Short mmCIF file of C-alpha atoms in Angstrom, two decimals:
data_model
loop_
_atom_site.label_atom_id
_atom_site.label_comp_id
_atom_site.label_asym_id
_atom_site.label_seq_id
_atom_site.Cartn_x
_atom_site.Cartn_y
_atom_site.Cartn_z
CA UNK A 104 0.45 18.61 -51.11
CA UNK A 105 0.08 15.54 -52.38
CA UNK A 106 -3.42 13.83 -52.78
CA UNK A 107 -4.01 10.63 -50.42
CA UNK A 108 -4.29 7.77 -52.69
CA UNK A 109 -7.90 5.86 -52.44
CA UNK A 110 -7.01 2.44 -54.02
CA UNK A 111 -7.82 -0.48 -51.87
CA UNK A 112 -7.75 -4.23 -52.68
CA UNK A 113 -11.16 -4.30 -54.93
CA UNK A 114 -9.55 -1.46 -56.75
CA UNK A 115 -6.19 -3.22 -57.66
CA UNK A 116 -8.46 -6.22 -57.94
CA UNK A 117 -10.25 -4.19 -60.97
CA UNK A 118 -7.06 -2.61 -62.70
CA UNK A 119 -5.18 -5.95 -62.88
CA UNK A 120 -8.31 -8.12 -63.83
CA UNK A 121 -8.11 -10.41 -60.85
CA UNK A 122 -10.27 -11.33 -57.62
CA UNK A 123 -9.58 -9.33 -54.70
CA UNK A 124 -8.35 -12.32 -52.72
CA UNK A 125 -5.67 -13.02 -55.74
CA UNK A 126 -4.63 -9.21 -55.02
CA UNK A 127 -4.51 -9.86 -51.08
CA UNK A 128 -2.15 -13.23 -51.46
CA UNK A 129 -0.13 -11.31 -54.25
CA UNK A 130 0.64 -8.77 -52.00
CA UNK A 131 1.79 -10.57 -49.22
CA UNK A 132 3.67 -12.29 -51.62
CA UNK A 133 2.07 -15.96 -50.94
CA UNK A 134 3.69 -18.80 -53.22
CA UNK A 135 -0.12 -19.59 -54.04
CA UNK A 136 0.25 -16.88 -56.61
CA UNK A 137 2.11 -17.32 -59.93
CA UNK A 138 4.96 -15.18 -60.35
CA UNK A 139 3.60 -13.27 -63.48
CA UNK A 140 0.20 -12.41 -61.36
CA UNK A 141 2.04 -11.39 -58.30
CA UNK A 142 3.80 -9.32 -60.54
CA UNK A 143 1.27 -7.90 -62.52
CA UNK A 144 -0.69 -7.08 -59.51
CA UNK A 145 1.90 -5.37 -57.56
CA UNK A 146 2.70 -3.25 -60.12
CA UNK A 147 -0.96 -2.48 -59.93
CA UNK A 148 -0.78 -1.67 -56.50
CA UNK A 149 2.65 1.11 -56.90
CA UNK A 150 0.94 2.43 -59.83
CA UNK A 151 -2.07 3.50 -58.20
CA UNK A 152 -0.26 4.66 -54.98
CA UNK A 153 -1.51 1.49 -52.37
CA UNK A 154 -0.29 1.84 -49.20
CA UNK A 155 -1.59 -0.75 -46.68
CA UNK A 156 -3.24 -0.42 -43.24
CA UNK A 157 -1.03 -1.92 -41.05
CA UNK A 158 -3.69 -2.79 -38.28
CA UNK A 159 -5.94 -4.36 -40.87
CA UNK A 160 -2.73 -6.29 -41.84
CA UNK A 161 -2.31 -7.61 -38.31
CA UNK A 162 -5.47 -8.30 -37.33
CA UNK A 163 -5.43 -10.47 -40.70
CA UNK A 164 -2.51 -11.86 -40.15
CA UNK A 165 -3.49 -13.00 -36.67
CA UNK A 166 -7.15 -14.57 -38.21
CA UNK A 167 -5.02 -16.60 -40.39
CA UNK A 168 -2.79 -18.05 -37.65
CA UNK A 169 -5.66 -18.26 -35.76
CA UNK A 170 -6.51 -21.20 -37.49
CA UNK A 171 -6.61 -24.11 -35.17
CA UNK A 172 -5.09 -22.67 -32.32
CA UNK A 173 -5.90 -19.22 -30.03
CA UNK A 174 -6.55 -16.24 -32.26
CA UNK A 175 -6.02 -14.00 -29.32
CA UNK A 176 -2.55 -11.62 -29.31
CA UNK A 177 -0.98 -11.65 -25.91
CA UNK A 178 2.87 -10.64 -24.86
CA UNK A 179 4.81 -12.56 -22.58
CA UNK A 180 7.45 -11.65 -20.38
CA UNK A 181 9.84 -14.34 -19.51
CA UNK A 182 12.33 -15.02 -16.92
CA UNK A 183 14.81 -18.01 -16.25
CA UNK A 184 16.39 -18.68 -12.62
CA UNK A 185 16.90 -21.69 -11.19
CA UNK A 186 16.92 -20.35 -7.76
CA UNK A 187 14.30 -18.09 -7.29
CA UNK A 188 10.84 -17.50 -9.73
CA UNK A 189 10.69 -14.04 -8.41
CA UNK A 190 11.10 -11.03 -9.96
CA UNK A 191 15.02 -9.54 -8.85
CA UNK A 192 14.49 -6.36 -7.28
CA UNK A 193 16.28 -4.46 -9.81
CA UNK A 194 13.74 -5.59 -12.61
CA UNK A 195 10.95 -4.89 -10.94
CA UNK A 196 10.39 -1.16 -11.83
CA UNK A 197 10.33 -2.82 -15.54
CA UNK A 198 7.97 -5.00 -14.67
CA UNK A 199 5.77 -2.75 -13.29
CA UNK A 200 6.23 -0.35 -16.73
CA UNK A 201 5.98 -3.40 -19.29
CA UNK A 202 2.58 -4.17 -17.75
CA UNK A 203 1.20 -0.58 -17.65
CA UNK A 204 2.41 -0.33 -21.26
CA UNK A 205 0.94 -3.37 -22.28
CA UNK A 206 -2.30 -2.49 -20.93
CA UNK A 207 -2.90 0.68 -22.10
CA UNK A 208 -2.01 -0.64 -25.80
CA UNK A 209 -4.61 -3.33 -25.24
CA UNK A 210 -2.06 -6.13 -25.06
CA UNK A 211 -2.37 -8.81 -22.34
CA UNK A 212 0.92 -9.01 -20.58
CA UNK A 213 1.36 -13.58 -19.13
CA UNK A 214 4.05 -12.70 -16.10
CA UNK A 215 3.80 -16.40 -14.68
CA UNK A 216 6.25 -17.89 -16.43
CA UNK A 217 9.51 -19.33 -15.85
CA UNK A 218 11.68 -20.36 -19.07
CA UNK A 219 13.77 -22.38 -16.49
CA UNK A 220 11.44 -24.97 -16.44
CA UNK A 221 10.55 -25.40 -19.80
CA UNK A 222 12.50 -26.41 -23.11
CA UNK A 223 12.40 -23.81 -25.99
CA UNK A 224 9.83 -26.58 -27.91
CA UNK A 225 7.71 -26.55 -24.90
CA UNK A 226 7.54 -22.61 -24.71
CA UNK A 227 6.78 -22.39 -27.80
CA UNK A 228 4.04 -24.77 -27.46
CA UNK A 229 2.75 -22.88 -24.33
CA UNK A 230 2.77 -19.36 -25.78
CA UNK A 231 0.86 -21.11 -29.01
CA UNK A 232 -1.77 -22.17 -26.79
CA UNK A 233 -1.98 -18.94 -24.74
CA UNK A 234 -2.08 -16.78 -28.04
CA UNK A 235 1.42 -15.13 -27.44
CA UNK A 236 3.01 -13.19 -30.11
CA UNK A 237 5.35 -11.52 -28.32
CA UNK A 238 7.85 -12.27 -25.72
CA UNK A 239 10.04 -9.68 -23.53
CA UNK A 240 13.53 -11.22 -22.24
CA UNK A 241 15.08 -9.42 -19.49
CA UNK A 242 18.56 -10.70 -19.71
CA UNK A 243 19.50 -9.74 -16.05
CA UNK A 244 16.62 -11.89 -14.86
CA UNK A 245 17.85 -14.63 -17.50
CA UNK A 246 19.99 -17.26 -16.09
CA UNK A 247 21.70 -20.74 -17.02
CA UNK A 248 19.74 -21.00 -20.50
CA UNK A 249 20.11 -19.79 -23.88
CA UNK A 250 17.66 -16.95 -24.89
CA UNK A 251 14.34 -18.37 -26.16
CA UNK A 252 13.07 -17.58 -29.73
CA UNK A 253 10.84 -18.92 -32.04
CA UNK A 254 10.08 -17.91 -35.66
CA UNK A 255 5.92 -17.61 -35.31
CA UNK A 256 6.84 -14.68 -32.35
CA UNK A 257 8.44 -11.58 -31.56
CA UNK A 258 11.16 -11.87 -28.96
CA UNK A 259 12.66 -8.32 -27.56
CA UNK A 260 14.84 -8.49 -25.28
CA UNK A 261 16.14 -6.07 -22.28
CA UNK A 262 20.21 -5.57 -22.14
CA UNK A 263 22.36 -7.00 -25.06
CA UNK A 264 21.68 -10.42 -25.87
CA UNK A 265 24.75 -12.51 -24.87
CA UNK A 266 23.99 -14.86 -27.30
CA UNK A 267 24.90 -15.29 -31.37
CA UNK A 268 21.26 -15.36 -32.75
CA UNK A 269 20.05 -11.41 -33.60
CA UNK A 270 17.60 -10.18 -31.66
CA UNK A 271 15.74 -6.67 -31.07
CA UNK A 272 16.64 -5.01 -28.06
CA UNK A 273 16.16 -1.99 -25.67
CA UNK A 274 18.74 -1.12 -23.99
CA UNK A 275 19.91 1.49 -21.73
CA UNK A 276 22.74 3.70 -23.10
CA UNK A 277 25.49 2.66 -21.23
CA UNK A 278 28.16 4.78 -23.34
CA UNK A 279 26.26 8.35 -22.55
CA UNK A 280 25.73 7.02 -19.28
CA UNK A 281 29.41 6.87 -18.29
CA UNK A 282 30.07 9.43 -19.75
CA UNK A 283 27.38 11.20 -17.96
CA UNK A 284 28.60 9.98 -14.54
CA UNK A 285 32.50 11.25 -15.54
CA UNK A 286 30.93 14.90 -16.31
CA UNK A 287 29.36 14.72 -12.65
CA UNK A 288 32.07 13.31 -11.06
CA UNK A 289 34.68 15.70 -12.70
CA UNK A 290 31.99 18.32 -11.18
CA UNK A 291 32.31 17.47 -8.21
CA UNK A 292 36.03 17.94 -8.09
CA UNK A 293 36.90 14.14 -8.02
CA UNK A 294 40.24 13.79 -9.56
CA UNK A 295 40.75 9.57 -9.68
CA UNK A 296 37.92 7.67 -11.15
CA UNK A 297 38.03 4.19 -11.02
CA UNK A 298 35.46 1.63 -12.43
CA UNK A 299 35.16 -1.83 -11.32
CA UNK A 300 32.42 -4.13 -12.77
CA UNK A 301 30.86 -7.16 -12.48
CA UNK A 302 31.04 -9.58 -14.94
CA UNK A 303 27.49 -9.91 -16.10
CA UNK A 304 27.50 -6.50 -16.46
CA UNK A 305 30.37 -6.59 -19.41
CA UNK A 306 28.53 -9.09 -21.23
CA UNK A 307 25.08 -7.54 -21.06
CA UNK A 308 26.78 -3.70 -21.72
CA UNK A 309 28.84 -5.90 -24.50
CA UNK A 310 32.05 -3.63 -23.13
CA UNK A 311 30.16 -0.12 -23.63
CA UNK A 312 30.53 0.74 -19.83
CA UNK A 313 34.56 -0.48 -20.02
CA UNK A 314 34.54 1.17 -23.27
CA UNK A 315 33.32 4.14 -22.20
CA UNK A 316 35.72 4.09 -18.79
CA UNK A 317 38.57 3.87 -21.14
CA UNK A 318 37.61 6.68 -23.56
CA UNK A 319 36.52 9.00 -20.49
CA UNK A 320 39.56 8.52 -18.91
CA UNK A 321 41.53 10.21 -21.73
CA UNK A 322 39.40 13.70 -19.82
CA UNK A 323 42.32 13.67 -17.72
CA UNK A 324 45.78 13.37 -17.19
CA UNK A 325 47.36 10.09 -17.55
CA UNK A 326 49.04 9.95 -14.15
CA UNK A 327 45.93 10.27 -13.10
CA UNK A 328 44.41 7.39 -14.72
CA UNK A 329 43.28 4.59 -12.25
CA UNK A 330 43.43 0.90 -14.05
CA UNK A 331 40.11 -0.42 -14.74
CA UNK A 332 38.76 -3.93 -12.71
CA UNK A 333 37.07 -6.06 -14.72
CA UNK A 334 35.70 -9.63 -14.51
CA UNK A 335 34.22 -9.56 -10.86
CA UNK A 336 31.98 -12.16 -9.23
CA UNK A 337 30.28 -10.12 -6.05
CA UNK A 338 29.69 -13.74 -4.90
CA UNK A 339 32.98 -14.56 -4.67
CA UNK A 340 35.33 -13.83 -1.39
CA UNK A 341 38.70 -13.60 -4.50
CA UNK A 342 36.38 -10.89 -5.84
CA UNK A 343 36.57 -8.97 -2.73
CA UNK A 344 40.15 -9.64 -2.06
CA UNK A 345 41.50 -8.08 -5.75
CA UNK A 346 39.26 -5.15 -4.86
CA UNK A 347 40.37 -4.11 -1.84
CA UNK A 348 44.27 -4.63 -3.33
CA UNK A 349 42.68 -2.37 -6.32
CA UNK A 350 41.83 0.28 -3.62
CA UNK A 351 45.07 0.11 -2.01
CA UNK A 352 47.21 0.00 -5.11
CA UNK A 353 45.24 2.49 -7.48
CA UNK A 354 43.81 4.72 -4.72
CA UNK A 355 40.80 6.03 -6.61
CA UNK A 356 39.33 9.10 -4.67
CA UNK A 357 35.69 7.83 -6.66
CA UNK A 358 34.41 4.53 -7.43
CA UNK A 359 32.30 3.63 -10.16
CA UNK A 360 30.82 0.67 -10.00
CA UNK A 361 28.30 -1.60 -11.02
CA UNK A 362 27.12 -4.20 -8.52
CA UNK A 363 25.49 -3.17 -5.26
CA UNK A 364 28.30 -5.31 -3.00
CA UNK A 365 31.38 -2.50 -3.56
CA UNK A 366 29.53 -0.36 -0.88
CA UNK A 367 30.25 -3.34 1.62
CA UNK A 368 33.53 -4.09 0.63
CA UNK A 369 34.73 -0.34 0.79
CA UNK A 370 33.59 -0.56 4.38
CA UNK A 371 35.41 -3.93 4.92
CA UNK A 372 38.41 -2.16 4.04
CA UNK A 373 38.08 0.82 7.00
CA UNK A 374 36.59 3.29 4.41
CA UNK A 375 33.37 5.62 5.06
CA UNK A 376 31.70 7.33 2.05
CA UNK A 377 31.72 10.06 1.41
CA UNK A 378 34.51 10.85 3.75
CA UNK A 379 37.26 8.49 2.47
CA UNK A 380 36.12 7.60 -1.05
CA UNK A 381 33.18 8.32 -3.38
CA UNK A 382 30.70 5.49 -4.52
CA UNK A 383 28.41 6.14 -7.65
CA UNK A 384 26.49 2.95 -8.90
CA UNK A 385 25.29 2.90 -12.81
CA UNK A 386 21.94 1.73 -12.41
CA UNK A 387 20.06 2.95 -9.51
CA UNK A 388 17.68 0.43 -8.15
CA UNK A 389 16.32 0.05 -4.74
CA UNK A 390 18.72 -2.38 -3.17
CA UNK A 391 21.58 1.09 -3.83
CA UNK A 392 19.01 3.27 -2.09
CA UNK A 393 20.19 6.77 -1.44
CA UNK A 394 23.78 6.44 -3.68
CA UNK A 395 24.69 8.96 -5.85
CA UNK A 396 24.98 7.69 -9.48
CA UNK A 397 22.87 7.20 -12.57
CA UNK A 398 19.07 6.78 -12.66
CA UNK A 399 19.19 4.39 -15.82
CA UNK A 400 15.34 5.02 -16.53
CA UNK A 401 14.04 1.65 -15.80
CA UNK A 402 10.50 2.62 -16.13
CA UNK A 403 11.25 4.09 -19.95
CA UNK A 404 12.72 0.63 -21.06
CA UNK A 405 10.19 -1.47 -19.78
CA UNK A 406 7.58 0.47 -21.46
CA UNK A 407 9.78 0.77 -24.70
CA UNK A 408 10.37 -2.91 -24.80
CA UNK A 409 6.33 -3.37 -25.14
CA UNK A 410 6.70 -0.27 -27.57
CA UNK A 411 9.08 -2.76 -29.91
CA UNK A 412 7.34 -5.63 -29.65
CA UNK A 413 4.01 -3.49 -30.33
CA UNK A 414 5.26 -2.34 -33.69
CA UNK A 415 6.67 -5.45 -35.10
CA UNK A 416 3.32 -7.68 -34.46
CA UNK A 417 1.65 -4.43 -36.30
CA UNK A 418 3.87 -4.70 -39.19
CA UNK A 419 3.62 -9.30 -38.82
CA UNK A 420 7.53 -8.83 -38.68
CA UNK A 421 8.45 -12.08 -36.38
CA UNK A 422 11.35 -14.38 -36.32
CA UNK A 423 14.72 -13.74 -35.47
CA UNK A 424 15.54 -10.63 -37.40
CA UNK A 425 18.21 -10.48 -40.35
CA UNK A 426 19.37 -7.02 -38.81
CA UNK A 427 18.05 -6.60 -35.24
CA UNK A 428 16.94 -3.01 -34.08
CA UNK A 429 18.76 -1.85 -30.64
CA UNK A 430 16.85 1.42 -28.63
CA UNK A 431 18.99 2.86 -26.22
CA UNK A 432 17.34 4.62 -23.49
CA UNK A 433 20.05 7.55 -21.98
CA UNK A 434 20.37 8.08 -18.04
CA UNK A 435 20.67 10.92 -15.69
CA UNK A 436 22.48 11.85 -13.15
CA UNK A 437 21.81 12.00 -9.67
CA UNK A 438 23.54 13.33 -6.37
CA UNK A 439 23.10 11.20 -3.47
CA UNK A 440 24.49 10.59 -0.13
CA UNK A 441 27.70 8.26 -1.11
CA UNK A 442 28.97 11.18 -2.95
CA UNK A 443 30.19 14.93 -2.16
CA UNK A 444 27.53 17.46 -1.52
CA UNK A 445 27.91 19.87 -4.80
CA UNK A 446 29.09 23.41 -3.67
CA UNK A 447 26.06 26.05 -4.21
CA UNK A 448 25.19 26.50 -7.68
CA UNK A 449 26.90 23.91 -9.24
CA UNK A 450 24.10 21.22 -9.18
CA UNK A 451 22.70 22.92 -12.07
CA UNK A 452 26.44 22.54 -13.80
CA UNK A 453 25.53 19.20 -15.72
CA UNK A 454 24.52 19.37 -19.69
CA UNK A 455 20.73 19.26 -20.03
CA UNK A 456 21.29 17.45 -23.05
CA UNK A 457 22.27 13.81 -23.51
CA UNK A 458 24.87 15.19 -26.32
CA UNK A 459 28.13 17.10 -26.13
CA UNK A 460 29.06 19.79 -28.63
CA UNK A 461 32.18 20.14 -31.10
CA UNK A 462 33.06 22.72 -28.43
CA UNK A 463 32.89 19.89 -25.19
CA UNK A 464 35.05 17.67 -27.35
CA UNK A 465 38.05 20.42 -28.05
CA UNK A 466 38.18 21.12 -24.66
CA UNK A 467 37.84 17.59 -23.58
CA UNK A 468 39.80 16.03 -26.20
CA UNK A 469 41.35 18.12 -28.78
CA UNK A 470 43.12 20.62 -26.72
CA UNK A 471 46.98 20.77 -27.21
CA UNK A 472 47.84 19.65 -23.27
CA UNK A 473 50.04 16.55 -24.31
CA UNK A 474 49.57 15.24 -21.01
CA UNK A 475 46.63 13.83 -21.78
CA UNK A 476 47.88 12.13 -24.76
CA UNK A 477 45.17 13.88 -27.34
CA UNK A 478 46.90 16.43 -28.84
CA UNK A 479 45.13 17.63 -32.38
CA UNK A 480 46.82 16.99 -35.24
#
């Protein structure tokens, strides 16, 4: 085993002949150092095996900006809606996680702010004043303004960003998640799976769900392939209208979807789940009480977001990153009332794991029946 290296900064500081405070603006590479110094020093530092403390690092970091404005380190979590400056129901459960995350790390989590009513200079300004490093975006509680970043904080934010500037991201795993509702679906002895999805929900999946629709639906055979409907506003009475013709024209025996309103308009058209038609809904949330579909682990990404954000003010990594980290958080599956009862014994049917096997694959995609269009080559 290899010994733990001793050498701190007085160390280096001896070995390369400098002051210690040369040795700690050398190795955070400040321009206040000449190039040869810097150089000579670092070299210092690999040679005798320095490996800094990363807390030390923050908390020195944070002195320094501390400077002239509030040295505390407090996370934000930020919203934007014109409407309404209340939590949506769906976010709430990430909310309540982000908080209980933040606390128990020692991080102040500011919940009382809107970005709707501020301009990215005046946020910036705000957080500066409050001492907030790091800020928490959930993007389905983000409306009619470009995400907010700033280069003296950490911005993570919850769902894709539908915007062009990189940002770190948790996320949940909307591929497996599909997939995961096809495998219980397919259990369950449904035969036509549609998908229809709201609009939002494309941009913040950036096309995994409708990605993962389309490469699902190569599980079975083509003529039983039900078109996909994309592009929906909920809102809007068109919406409803190309839906119901959907129903009528496909006739999926299971619906997908991923907006709470396609339980109404099933109704609207003279259908009962699960009598008529199965319903499954891709993130469970109280306002789809009691529907069968996937439990998207809200409580896991809210607490992972604070995770992120935790990490990168640790290592004094802030700005909008060069290559953004995304976390995806997987699903699971659960039966509820808007879909067939399983038959005895086959609730237990699903994979335990989040993966499938070379095996799953060959039988699901490899096999030699031509009528799904996957033969092996």
């Amino acid at each position: 085993m290899a010994a733990i290296s001793t050498a701190n900064v007085r160390t280096i500081a001896r070995e390369a002949g400098v002051s210690h405070i040369t040795v700690s603006r050398a190795l955070r590479n400040s321009p206040h150092v000449a190039p040869a110094t810097r150089a000579k020093v670092q070299e210092a530092a690999e040679r005798l095996g320095y490996r800094s403390n990363p807390l030390v690092q923050a908390y020195a970091a944070q002195i320094r900006r501390g400077k002239g404005e509030a040295a505390e380190c407090n996370l934000a979590w930020l919203e934007s809606d014109l409407d309404s400056h209340d939590t949506p129901l769906w976010l709430k459960p990430q909310l309540a996680a982000a908080r209980a995350r933040a606390e128990a790390l020692g991080f102040p989590l500011d919940v009382g702010i809107n970005a709707h009513d501020f301009s990215d200079h005046q946020l910036e300004r705000l957080f500066r004043n409050r001492g907030v490093r790091g800020v928490v975006i959930p993007f389905l509680g983000f409306y009619y303004r470009a995400p907010f970043q700033a280069a003296a904080m950490v911005t993570v934010g919850i769902g894709e960003s539908p915007a062009a500037n990189p940002m770190h991201t948790v996320t949940p795993d909307y591929f497996r998640n599909m997939t995961a509702a096809f495998d219980a679906l397919l259990a369950l002895g449904y035969e036509r799976i549609g998908f229809c999805e709201h609009d939002v929900m494309a941009v913040e999946s950036q096309g995994a769900l409708w990605g993962s629709f389309l490469f699902n639906q190569r599980r079975v055979e083509a003529k039983k392939r039900v078109p996909f409907l994309g592009g929906l506003r909920p809102e809007s009475e068109r919406a409803q209208q190309r839906f119901e013709r959907w129903l009528r024209e496909a006739k999926p025996d299971v619906v997908i979807s991923s907006f709470h309103q396609a339980g109404e308009w099933i109704a609207a058209a003279g259908m009962k789940t699960p009598d008529d038609i199965g319903l499954a809904h891709l993130g469970l949330s109280p306002d789809v009480a009691g529907w069968s579909g996937v439990d998207f682990e809200p409580t896991a990404i809210g607490a992972a977001s604070i995770d992120l954000l935790a990490s990168h003010i640790i290592r004094n990594e802030y700005g909008v990153p060069k290559i953004p980290k995304l976390m995806r958080i997987p699903g699971r599956w659960v039966n509820g009332s808007t879909t067939r009862a399983p038959a005895p014994g086959e609730s237990d049917t699903l994979p335990a794991s989040h993966n499938h096997s070379h095996e799953w694959f060959e039988k699901n995609f490899w096999s030699k029946d031509s009528a799904r269009g996957t033969t092996r080559l």
